[in-house]
Structures are given as structure tokens and as C-alpha cells.
Coordinates of C-alpha atoms (C1' of nucleotides) in Angstrom, one line a residue:
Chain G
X1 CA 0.0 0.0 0.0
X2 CA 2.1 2.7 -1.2
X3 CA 0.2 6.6 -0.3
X4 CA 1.0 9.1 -3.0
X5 CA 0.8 12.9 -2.1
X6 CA 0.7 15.5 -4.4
X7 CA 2.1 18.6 -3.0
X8 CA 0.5 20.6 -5.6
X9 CA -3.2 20.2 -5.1
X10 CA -5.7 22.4 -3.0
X11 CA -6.6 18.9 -1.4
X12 CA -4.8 19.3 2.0
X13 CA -2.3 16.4 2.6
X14 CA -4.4 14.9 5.6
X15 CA -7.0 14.5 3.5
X16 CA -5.4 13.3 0.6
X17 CA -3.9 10.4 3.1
X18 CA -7.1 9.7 4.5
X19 CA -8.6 9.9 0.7
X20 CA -6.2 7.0 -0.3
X21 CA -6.5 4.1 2.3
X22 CA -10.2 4.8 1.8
X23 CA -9.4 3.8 -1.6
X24 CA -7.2 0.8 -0.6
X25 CA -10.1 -0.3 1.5
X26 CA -12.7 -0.1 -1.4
X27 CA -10.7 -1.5 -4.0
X28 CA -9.4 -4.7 -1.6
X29 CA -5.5 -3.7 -1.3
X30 CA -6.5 -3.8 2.8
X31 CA -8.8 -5.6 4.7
X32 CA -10.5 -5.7 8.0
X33 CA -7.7 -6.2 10.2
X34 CA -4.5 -5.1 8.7
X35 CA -2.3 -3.3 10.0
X36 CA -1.6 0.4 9.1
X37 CA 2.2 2.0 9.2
X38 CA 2.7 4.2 12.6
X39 CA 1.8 7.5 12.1
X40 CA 5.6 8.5 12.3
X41 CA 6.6 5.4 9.8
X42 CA 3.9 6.8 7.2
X43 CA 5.3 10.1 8.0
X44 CA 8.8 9.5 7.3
X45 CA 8.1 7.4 3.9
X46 CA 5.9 10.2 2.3
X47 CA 8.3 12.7 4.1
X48 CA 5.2 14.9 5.6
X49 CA 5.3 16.1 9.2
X50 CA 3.6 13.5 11.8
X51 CA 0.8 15.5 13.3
X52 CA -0.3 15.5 9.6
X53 CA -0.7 11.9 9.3
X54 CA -1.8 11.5 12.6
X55 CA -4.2 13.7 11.6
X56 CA -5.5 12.0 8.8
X57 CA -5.8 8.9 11.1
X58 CA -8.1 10.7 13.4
X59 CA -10.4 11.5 10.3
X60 CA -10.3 7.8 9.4
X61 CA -11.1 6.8 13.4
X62 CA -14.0 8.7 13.3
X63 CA -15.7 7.6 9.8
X64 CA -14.8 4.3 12.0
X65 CA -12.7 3.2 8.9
X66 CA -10.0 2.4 11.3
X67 CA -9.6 1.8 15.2
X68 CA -6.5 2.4 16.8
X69 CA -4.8 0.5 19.8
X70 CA -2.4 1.5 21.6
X71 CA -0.4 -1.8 21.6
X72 CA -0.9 -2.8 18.1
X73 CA -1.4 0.6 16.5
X74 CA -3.8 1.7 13.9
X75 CA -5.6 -1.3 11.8
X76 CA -8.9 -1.7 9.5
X77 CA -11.8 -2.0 11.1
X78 CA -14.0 -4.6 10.3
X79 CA -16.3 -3.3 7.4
X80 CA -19.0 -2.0 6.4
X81 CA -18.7 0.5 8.6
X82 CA -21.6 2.6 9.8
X83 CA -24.1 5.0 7.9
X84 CA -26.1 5.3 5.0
X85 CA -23.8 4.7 1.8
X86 CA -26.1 6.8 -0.1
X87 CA -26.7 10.2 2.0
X88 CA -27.3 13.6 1.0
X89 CA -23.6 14.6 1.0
X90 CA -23.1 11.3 -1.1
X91 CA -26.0 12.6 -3.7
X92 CA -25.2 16.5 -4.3
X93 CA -21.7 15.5 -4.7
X94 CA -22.6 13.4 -7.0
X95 CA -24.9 16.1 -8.3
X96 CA -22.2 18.4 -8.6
X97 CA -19.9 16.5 -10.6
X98 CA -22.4 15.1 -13.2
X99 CA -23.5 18.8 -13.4
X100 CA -19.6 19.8 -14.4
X101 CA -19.6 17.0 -16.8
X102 CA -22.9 18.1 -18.5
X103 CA -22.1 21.5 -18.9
X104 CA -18.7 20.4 -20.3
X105 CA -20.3 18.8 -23.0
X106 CA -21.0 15.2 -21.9
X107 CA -24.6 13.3 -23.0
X108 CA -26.1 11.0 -20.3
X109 CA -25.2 8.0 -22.2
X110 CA -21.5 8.8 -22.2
X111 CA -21.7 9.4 -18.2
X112 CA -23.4 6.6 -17.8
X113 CA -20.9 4.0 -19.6
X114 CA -18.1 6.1 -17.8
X115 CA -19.5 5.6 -14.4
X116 CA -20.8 1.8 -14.8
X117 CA -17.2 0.9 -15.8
X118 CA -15.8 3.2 -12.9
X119 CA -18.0 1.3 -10.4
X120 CA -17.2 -2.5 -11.9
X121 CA -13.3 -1.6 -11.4
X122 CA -13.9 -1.2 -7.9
X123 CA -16.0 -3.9 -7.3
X124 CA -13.6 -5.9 -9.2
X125 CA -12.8 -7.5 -5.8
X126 CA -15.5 -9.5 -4.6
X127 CA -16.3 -9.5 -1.1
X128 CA -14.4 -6.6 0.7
X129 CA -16.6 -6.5 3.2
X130 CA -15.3 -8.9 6.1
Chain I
X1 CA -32.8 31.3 -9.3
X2 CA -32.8 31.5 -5.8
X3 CA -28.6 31.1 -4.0
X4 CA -28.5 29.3 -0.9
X5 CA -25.5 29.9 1.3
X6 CA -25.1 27.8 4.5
X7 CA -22.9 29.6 6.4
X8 CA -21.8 26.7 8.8
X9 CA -20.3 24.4 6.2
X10 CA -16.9 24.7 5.7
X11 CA -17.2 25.0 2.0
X12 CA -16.1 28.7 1.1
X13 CA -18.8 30.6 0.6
X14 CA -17.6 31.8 -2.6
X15 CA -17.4 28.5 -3.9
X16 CA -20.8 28.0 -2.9
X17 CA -22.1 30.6 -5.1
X18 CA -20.1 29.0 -7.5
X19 CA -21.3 25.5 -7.3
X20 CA -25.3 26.5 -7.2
X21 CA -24.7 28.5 -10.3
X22 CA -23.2 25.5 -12.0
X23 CA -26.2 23.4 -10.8
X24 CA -28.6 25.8 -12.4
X25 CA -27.2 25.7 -15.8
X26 CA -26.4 22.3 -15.5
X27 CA -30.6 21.3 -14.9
X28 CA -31.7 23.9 -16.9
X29 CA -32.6 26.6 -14.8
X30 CA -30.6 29.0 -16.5
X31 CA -30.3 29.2 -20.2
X32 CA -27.7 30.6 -22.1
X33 CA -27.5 34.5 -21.8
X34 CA -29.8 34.7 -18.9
X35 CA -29.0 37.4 -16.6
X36 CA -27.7 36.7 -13.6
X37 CA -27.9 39.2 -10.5
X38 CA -25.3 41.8 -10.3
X39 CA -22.5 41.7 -8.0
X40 CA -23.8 43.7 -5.5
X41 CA -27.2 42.8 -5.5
X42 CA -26.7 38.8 -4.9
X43 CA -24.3 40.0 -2.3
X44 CA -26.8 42.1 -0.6
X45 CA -29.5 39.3 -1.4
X46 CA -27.0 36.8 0.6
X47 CA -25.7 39.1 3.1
X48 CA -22.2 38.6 2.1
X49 CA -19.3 41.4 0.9
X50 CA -19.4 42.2 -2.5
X51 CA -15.6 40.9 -3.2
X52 CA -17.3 37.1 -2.1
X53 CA -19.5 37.1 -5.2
X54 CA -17.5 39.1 -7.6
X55 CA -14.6 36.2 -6.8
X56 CA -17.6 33.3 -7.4
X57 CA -18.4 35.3 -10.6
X58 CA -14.2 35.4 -11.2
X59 CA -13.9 31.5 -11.1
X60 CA -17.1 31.0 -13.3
X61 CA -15.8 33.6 -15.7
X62 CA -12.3 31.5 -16.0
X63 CA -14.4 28.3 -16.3
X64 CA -16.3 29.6 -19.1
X65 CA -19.3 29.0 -17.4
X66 CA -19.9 33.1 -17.4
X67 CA -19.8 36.1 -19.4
X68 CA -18.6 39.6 -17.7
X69 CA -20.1 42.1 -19.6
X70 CA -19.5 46.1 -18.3
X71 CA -23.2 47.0 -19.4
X72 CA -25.3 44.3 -18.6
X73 CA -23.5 42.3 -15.7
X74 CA -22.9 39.2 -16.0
X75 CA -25.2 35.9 -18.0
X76 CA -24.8 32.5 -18.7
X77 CA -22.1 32.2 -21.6
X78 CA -23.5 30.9 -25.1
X79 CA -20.7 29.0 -26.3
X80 CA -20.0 25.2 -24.9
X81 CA -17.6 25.3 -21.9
X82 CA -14.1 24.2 -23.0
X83 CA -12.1 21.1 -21.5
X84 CA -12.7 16.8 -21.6
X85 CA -15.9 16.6 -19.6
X86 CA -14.5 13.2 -18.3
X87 CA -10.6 13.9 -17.2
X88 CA -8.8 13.0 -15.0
X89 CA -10.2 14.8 -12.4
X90 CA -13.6 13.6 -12.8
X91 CA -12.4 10.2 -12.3
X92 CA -10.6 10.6 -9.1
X93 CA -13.4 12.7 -7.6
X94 CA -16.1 9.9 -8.9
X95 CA -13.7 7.0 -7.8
X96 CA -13.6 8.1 -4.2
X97 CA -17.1 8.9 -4.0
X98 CA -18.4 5.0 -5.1
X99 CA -15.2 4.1 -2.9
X100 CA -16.9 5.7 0.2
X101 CA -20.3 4.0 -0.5
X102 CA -18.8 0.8 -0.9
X103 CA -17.2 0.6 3.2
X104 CA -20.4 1.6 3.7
X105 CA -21.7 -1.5 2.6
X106 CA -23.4 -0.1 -0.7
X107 CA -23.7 -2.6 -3.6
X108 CA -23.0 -2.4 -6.9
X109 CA -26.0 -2.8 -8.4
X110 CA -27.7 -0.1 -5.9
X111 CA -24.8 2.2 -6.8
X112 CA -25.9 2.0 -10.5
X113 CA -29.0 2.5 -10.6
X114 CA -29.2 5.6 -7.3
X115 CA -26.5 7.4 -10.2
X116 CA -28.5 6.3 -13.2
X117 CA -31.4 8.2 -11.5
X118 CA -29.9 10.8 -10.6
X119 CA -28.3 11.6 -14.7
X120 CA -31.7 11.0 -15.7
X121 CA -33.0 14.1 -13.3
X122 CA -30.2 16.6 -14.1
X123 CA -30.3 15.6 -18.0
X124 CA -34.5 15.9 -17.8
X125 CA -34.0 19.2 -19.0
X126 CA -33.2 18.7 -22.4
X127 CA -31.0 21.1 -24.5
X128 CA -28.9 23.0 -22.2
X129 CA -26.2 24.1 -24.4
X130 CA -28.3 26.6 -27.1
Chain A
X1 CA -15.2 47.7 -43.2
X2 CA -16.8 46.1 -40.7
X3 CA -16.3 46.5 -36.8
X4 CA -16.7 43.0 -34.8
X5 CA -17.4 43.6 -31.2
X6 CA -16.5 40.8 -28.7
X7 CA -18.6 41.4 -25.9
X8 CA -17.3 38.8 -23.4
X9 CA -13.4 40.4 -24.1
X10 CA -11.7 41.8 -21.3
X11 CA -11.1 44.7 -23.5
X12 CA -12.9 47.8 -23.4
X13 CA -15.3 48.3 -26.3
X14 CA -13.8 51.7 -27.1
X15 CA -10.3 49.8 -27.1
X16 CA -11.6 46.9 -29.6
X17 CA -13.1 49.9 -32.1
X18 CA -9.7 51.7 -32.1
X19 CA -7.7 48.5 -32.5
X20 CA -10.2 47.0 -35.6
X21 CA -9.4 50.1 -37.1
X22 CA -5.7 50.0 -36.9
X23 CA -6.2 46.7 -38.2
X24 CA -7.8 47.7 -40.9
X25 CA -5.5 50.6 -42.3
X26 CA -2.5 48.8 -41.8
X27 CA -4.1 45.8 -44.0
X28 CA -4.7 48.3 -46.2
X29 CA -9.0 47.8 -46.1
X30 CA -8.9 51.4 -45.9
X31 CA -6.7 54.1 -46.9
X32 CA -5.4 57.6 -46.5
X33 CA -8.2 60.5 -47.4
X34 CA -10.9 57.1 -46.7
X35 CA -13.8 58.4 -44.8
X36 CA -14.8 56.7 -41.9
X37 CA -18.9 56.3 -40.7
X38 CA -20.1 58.9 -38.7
X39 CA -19.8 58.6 -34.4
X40 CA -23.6 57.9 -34.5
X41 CA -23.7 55.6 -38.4
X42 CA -21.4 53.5 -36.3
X43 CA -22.8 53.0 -32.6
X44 CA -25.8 52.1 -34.3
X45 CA -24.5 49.6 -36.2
X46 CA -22.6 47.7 -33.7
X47 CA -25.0 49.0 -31.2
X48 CA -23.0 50.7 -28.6
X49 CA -23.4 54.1 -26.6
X50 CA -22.3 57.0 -29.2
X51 CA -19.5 57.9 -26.7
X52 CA -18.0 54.9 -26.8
X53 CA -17.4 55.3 -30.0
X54 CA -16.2 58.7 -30.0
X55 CA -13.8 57.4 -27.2
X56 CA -12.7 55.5 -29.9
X57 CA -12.1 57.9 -32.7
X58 CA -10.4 60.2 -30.2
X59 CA -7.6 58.0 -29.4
X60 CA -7.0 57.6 -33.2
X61 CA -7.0 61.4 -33.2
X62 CA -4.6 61.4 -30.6
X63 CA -2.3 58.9 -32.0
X64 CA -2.9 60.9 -35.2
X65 CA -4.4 57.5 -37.1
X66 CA -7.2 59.7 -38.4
X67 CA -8.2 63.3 -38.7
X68 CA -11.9 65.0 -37.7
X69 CA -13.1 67.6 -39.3
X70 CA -16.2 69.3 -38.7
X71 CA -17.1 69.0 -42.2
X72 CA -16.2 65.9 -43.5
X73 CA -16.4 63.9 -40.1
X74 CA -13.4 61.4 -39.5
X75 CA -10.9 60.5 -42.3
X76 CA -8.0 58.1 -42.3
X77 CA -4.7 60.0 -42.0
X78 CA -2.2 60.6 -44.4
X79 CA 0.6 57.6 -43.3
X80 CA 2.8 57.0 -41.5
X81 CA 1.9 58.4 -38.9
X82 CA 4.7 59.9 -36.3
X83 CA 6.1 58.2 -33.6
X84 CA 9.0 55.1 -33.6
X85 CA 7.4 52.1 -35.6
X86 CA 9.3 49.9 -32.7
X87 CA 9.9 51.5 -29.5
X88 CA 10.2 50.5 -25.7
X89 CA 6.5 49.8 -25.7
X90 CA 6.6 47.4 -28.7
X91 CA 9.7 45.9 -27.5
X92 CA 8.1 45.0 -24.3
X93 CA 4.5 43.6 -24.9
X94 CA 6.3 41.7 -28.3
X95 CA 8.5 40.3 -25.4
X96 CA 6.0 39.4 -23.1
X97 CA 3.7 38.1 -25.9
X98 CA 7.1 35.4 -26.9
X99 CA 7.6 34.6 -22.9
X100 CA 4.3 33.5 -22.7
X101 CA 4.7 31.2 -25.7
X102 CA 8.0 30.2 -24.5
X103 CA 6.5 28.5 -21.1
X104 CA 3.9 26.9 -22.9
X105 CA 6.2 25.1 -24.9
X106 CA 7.0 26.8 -28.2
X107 CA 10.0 26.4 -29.8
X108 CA 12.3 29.8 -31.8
X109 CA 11.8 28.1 -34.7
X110 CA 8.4 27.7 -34.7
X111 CA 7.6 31.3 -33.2
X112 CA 9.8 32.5 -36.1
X113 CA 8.1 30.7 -38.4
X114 CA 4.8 31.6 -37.0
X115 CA 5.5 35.6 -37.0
X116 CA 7.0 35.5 -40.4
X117 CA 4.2 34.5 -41.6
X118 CA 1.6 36.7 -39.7
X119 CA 4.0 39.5 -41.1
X120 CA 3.7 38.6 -44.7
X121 CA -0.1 38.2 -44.1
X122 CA -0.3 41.7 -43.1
X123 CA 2.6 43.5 -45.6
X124 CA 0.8 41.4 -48.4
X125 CA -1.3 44.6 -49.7
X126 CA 2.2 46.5 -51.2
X127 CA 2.1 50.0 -50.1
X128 CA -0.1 51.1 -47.3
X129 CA 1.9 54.4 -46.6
X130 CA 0.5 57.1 -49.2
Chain O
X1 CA 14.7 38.0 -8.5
X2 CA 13.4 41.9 -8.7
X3 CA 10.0 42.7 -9.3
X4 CA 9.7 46.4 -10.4
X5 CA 6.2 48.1 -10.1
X6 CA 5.4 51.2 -12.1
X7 CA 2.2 52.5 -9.9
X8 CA 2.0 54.8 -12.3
X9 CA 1.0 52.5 -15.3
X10 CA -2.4 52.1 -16.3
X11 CA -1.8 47.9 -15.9
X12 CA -2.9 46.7 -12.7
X13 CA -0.2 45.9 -10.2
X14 CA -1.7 42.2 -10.0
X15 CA -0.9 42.2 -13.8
X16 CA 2.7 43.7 -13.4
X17 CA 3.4 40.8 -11.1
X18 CA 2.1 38.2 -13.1
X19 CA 4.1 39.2 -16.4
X20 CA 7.4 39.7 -14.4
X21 CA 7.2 36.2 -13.0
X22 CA 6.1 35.1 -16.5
X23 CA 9.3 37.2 -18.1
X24 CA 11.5 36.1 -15.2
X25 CA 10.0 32.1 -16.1
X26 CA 10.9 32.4 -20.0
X27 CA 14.3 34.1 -19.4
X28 CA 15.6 31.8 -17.4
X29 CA 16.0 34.1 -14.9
X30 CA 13.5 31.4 -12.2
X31 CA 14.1 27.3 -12.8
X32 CA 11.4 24.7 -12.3
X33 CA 11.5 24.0 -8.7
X34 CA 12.5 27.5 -7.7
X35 CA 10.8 29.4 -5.1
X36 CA 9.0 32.8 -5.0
X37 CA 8.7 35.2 -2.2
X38 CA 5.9 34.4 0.2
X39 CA 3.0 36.6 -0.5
X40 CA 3.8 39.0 2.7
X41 CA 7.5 38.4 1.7
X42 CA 6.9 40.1 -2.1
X43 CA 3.9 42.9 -0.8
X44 CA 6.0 44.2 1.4
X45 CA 9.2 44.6 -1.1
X46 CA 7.1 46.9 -3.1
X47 CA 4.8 48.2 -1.2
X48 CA 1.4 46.7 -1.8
X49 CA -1.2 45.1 -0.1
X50 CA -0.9 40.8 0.3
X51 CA -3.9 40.5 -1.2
X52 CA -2.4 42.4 -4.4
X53 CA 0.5 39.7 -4.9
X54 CA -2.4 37.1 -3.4
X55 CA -4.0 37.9 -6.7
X56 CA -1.0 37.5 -8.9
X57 CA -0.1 34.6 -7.3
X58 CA -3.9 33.2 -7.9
X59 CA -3.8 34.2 -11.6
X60 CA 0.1 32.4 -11.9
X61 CA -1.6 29.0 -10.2
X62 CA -4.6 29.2 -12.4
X63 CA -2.2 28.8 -16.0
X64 CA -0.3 26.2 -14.2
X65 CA 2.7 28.4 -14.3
X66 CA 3.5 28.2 -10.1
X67 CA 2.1 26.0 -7.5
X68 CA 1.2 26.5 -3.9
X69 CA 2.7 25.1 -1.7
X70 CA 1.1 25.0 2.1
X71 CA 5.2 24.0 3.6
X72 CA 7.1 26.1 1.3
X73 CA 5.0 29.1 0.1
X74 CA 4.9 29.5 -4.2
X75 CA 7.8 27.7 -6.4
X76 CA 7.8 27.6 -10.2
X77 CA 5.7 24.2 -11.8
X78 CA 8.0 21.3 -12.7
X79 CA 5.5 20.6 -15.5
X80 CA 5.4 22.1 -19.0
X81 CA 2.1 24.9 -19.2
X82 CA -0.8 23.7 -20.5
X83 CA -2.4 24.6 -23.5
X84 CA -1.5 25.8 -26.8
X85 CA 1.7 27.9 -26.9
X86 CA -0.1 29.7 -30.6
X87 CA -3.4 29.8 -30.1
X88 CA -5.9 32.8 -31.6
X89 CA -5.4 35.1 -28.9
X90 CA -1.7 34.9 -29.8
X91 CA -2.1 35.5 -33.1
X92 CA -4.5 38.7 -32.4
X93 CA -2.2 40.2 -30.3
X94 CA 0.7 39.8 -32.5
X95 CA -1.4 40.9 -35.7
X96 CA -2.2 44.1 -33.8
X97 CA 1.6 44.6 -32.6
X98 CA 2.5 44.4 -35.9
X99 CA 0.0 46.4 -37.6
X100 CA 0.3 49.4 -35.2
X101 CA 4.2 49.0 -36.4
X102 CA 3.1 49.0 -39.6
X103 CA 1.0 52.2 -39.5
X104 CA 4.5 53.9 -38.2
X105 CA 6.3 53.2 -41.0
X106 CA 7.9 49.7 -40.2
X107 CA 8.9 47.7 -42.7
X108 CA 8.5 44.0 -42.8
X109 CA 11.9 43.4 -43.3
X110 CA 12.8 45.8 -40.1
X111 CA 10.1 43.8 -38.3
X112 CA 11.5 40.6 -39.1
X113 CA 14.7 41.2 -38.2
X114 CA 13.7 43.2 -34.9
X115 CA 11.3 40.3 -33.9
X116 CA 14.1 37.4 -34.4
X117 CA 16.4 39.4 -32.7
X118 CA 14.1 39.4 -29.8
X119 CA 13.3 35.7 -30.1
X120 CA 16.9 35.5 -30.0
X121 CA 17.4 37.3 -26.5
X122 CA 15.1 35.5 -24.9
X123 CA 15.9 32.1 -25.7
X124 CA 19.3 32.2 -25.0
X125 CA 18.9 30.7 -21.8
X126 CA 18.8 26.9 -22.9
X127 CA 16.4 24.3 -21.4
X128 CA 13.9 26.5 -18.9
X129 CA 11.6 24.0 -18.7
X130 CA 13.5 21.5 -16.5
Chain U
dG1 C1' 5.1 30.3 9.8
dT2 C1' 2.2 29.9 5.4
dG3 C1' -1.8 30.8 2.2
dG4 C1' -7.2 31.0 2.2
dT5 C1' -11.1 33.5 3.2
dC6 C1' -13.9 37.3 4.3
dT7 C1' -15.2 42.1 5.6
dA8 C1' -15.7 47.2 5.1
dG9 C1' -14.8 50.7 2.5
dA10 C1' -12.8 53.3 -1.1
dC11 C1' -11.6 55.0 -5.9
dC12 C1' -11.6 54.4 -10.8
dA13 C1' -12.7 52.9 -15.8
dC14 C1' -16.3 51.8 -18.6
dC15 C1' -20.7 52.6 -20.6
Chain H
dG1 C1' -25.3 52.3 -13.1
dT2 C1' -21.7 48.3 -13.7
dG3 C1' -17.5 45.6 -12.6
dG4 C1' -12.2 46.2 -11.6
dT5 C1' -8.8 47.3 -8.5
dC6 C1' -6.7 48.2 -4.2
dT7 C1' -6.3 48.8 0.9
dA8 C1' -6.3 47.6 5.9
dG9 C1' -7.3 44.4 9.0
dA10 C1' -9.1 40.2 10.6
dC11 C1' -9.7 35.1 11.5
dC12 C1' -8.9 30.4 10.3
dA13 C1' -6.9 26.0 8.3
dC14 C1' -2.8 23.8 7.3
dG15 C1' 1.6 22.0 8.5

DNA sequence: GTGGTCTAGACCACC
DNA sequence: GTGGTCTAGACCACG
């Protein structure tokens, strides 16, 4: 599970750490139960200041994507975790972004093709949840 | 077309205006070269400095979204905006949104069809572009 | 002759008059002695304020591109006008105008190539100056 | 690295600062990696307000010509500009440069020669873009 | 420390 | 009237 940052973007780094092992966990690189790097390990490979990552870990402790112990450090919690997949944050960003798309130019068809094979690459992994 | 701001969410307000604009001429609620409010009358509408809106109206106006014109204010732009309306940022943005409904235990197959529904009601307007 | 007004330009109206003028005596479309319309024959045809078109015709007076006279209304100048063809101000937008194609990747060749044959494009009608 | 301001200019001091950096970028005067003043750093060198260079900065960001950098402040992009380096708005501007020549009594063998010579000068710097 | 955001208030160019 | 620019000063998020 390698955690790329790029300085550049407006997306702070926290979030762009806590952005990626989301990923991992959706797409089946981690499972319920593995281990995450400390927070001054993950630090030191991405070469970010700790309280960043240990921020990002906070964020994931409270979306209850991970728990943290203090003897074996942070790991996966089993999944799915809690709350409607589908909420209203979940729907007007969704909103939003098919709105850029349309007024950029893109027909429903296209969007639709686009997402379906967006959505079948992530659930290429069967059974993620544990 | 009516702006909402929620003060409390810790999306800039700015980008706020921006966002609801895009929606409206996304679903058809605005057509090309309709009028939108003057600078400082959504400001005063919204309670908010005029710099705030003129700086929403800035971003839509380097989008394309938005014309700038000295006599009239500003309106929706007649020509299609310019740019993939799929890039790479659309993916990323899309990917970590189905990512975040799968831990929460969403399937597939409800992903698909809560997203087809939801292209369907933005592209029920038909014609946008002019 | 024919004036084409961009509305959604960051340039002033006034500004786009005087420089489709320019334009056009130095493509030789019109010529020393030529008449030009009326301040009124031509805000109504593009359909601008008069005064932004006399805005227009007076910085051509000042930079002695045309002449007005009471009688005949505005006329095209007898060329060239005064003033050095290439001076500090030329030097530095022409500058600015290659930097800006340099970052985005251009090569010398190509600008060279590119200018040379703008120039000839523009010096094709043989004798502009009276 | 010196910006100079001229307050008295009718160009905005926003602008000023943009087309130094842009100058400073082509000349290769700044490298790819190279970092800028910090906002406060640069306002209070020549006497403007934050938000003035904040601007610049923004406008810099936006053609992909600097990034932001939450650690570090501003440094010059590592990647090549996007978009066309000879697109319309090029070729307007440099039509109009060299017409208003033109009109002065330029020839096009004086332009040519004046032009390249320019080209010249400012690619003399080899490899800017890193 | 940095940049990001927002406010209040001002003056100017354009039309 | 409009938007464009600039200032002074403030608070916050990020790292």
C-alpha cells in the first residue's frame, strides 16, 4: 500500500492520506484487520510532518474506517462500517460533478458508460466486506 | 434562481455561489445569456461582501461558465464550456465517492441505478447548451 | 469595413473599435483621405453608446491615425503616422507576448516561423503608406 | 529575482506581477523547482497590499505556471504549461503589434529582423523548462 | 510560519 | 449604473 501525495493540489495532505487508504479499503489492497504503518513510519516514507498523518488517522477513526490501539497501532476496522452509503452529501456531490460533466459537453449515455465501468473496477474485488 | 448559502459548512462561501450556479445551468434553470444578479445585488441578497460574489463570478468567468459584460453584468455564456468533460479529475473525484459507499456497505448494483437516476433528473431538461 | 465587437473580451469596447481600425488601415482595407462612418452611423450599427465610440475615434485622433473635421467627419490620416514604428512599448508587450509562448512550450523556430508568416499576411497589400 | 512596479502604469499591479514572473520564467532568470517570495515576503518589497500579490499569485496558479505550496510558500511548476503555446489570442495580439508597427512606417523586413532578434534574447537561456 | 477566506470601504474605468 | 482594483485588517486551516 504505497500513499502518494501531491504537494500541488488544493486537497490538503491529511485528506489526501485519509482519501487514499479509503481507496485501498474499497478497492481490496486492505482488509478488516491489517495493520496500518505508525503514524511517524507513514510520515517518514511520504516525508510529511507527523501531526499531519496523525491527523488524517483521526479522520479515518472517526468515519470508523479504522480503530487504533495503543499496543498494536492503527488497523482496519471490520467493514462496512456505519451509515447510509447513499446520503445527502453522497447525492449532491454526486450532483455536482455530473453537473460539471454536462455542462462540459458530456450526454447521459456517455456518463453513464463512464461511471458503470468506474463502479465495476472497484467492485472488481468481490467480497471486501469482512 | 434562488442562492442558498449555508454559512456553517466549511465550503467557502464563494465556492458555494459558484457550485449553485453551475447546478442551475447544469438542470436547466438557466439558459444561455440569462441574466444573472449583479455583483452587488446577490451580495446584498445573501448578506455577504461584494468581493465574495465578484470572486464566485471570477472563477465562473475563468471556467467559461460566465460572461462579464461592463453594461449588462454578467449571464450565462453561449458557447459550450471548453475542457474533456471526463478527465482525470472527474475520475478521481467519482472513484472516491463509489469508494466511500462501498465501506459503507453499498452494492453495486444499488450504486448504478441511485446514479443512473440521478443523470436522468439533471439531464431531464433537455438542450442546455443553445 | 466592418467593426466586430466581442462582448465577453476583457477589453474595453472603445479599445476593440480603435484597434479594428488600426487593423484595418495597416491591411490596407482602408486608406489615407478614406472616410470613416459617422460617431452615430457606427454606434448604431454595432449597437454601442455614441460615446464609446467617440472614445474610440479620439484616441486615433490622438495617436494621429485619423483626422476629424467638422465638415467631413473622421478620415484616415495621411501615413505613416509619427512616432517610432518599434519602441520601448513594442519591445516589451512583443517580449511578453514570446515569454508566454515560450512556457507553454513553443520552440524559436516555430515562433519565427509563425511571426514570419503573420508578417507577410499583413505587408501582403504592397504600399499602405501614401 | 526583482519585481519592479510602475504605480504609475495604467496595468494593474496584480498584472505587473504576473508578467514579471512570466518574463523572469521564460528568461531563465527562475528554474522549475524555484521558489518565489511568500505573499507577505513580495507585498512588502514593493509596497502593496498581500492580497495584491495574493491575486498575482492566484492568476500564476490558475495557468499552471507556479504552485502553492502549504510548507514552502509559491515555487515555479516542474511541468510544462498547459495549452496551446499559438493559439488565436496569440495570433490577435501579435497581428495588432505588428500592424500598429506598420502604420509607423515599419517595414517587414525591419520587423523581421527586430522580432528574431528578440526571439533571440530570450531564448538564449537553454532548457527553462527543467 | 504559510496561504485561504472574508469584511468594510474606497476610488476608478467603462458605458 | 456596472465591474475592476486596491487597501487595511481580521480570523482560520494547514503543517
Amino acid at each position: 500500500m504505497i500513499i502518494q501525495i501531491d504537494m500541488a493540489a488544493d486537497i490538503p495532505i491529511y485528506q489526501q492520506i485519509r482519501n487514499q487508504i479509503v481507496l485501498g479499503v474499497a478497492m481490496g489492497k486492505m482488509k478488516a484487520g491489517d495493520p496500518l504503518p505508525t503514524v511517524r513510519q507513514l510520515a517518514g516514507e511520504i516525508g510529511v510532518n507527523p501531526m499531519t498523518v496523525n491527523k488524517a488517522y483521526g479522520l479515518l477513526k472517526g468515519e470508523g474506517v479504522i480503530i487504533m490501539d495503543r499496543r498494536n497501532g492503527a488497523q482496519i476496522h471490520r467493514l462496512p462500517i456505519e451509515g447510509d452509503a447513499m446520503d445527502l452529501d453522497f447525492d449532491q456531490r454526486m450532483t455536482l460533478l455530473i453537473s460539471e460533466a454536462r455542462i462540459k459537453g458530456a450526454s447521459g449515455q456517455e456518463l453513464k458508460e463512464r461511471i458503470i465501468q468506474l463502479i465495476d473496477r472497484i467492485y472488481e474485488m468481490k467480497e471486501v466486506v469482512s
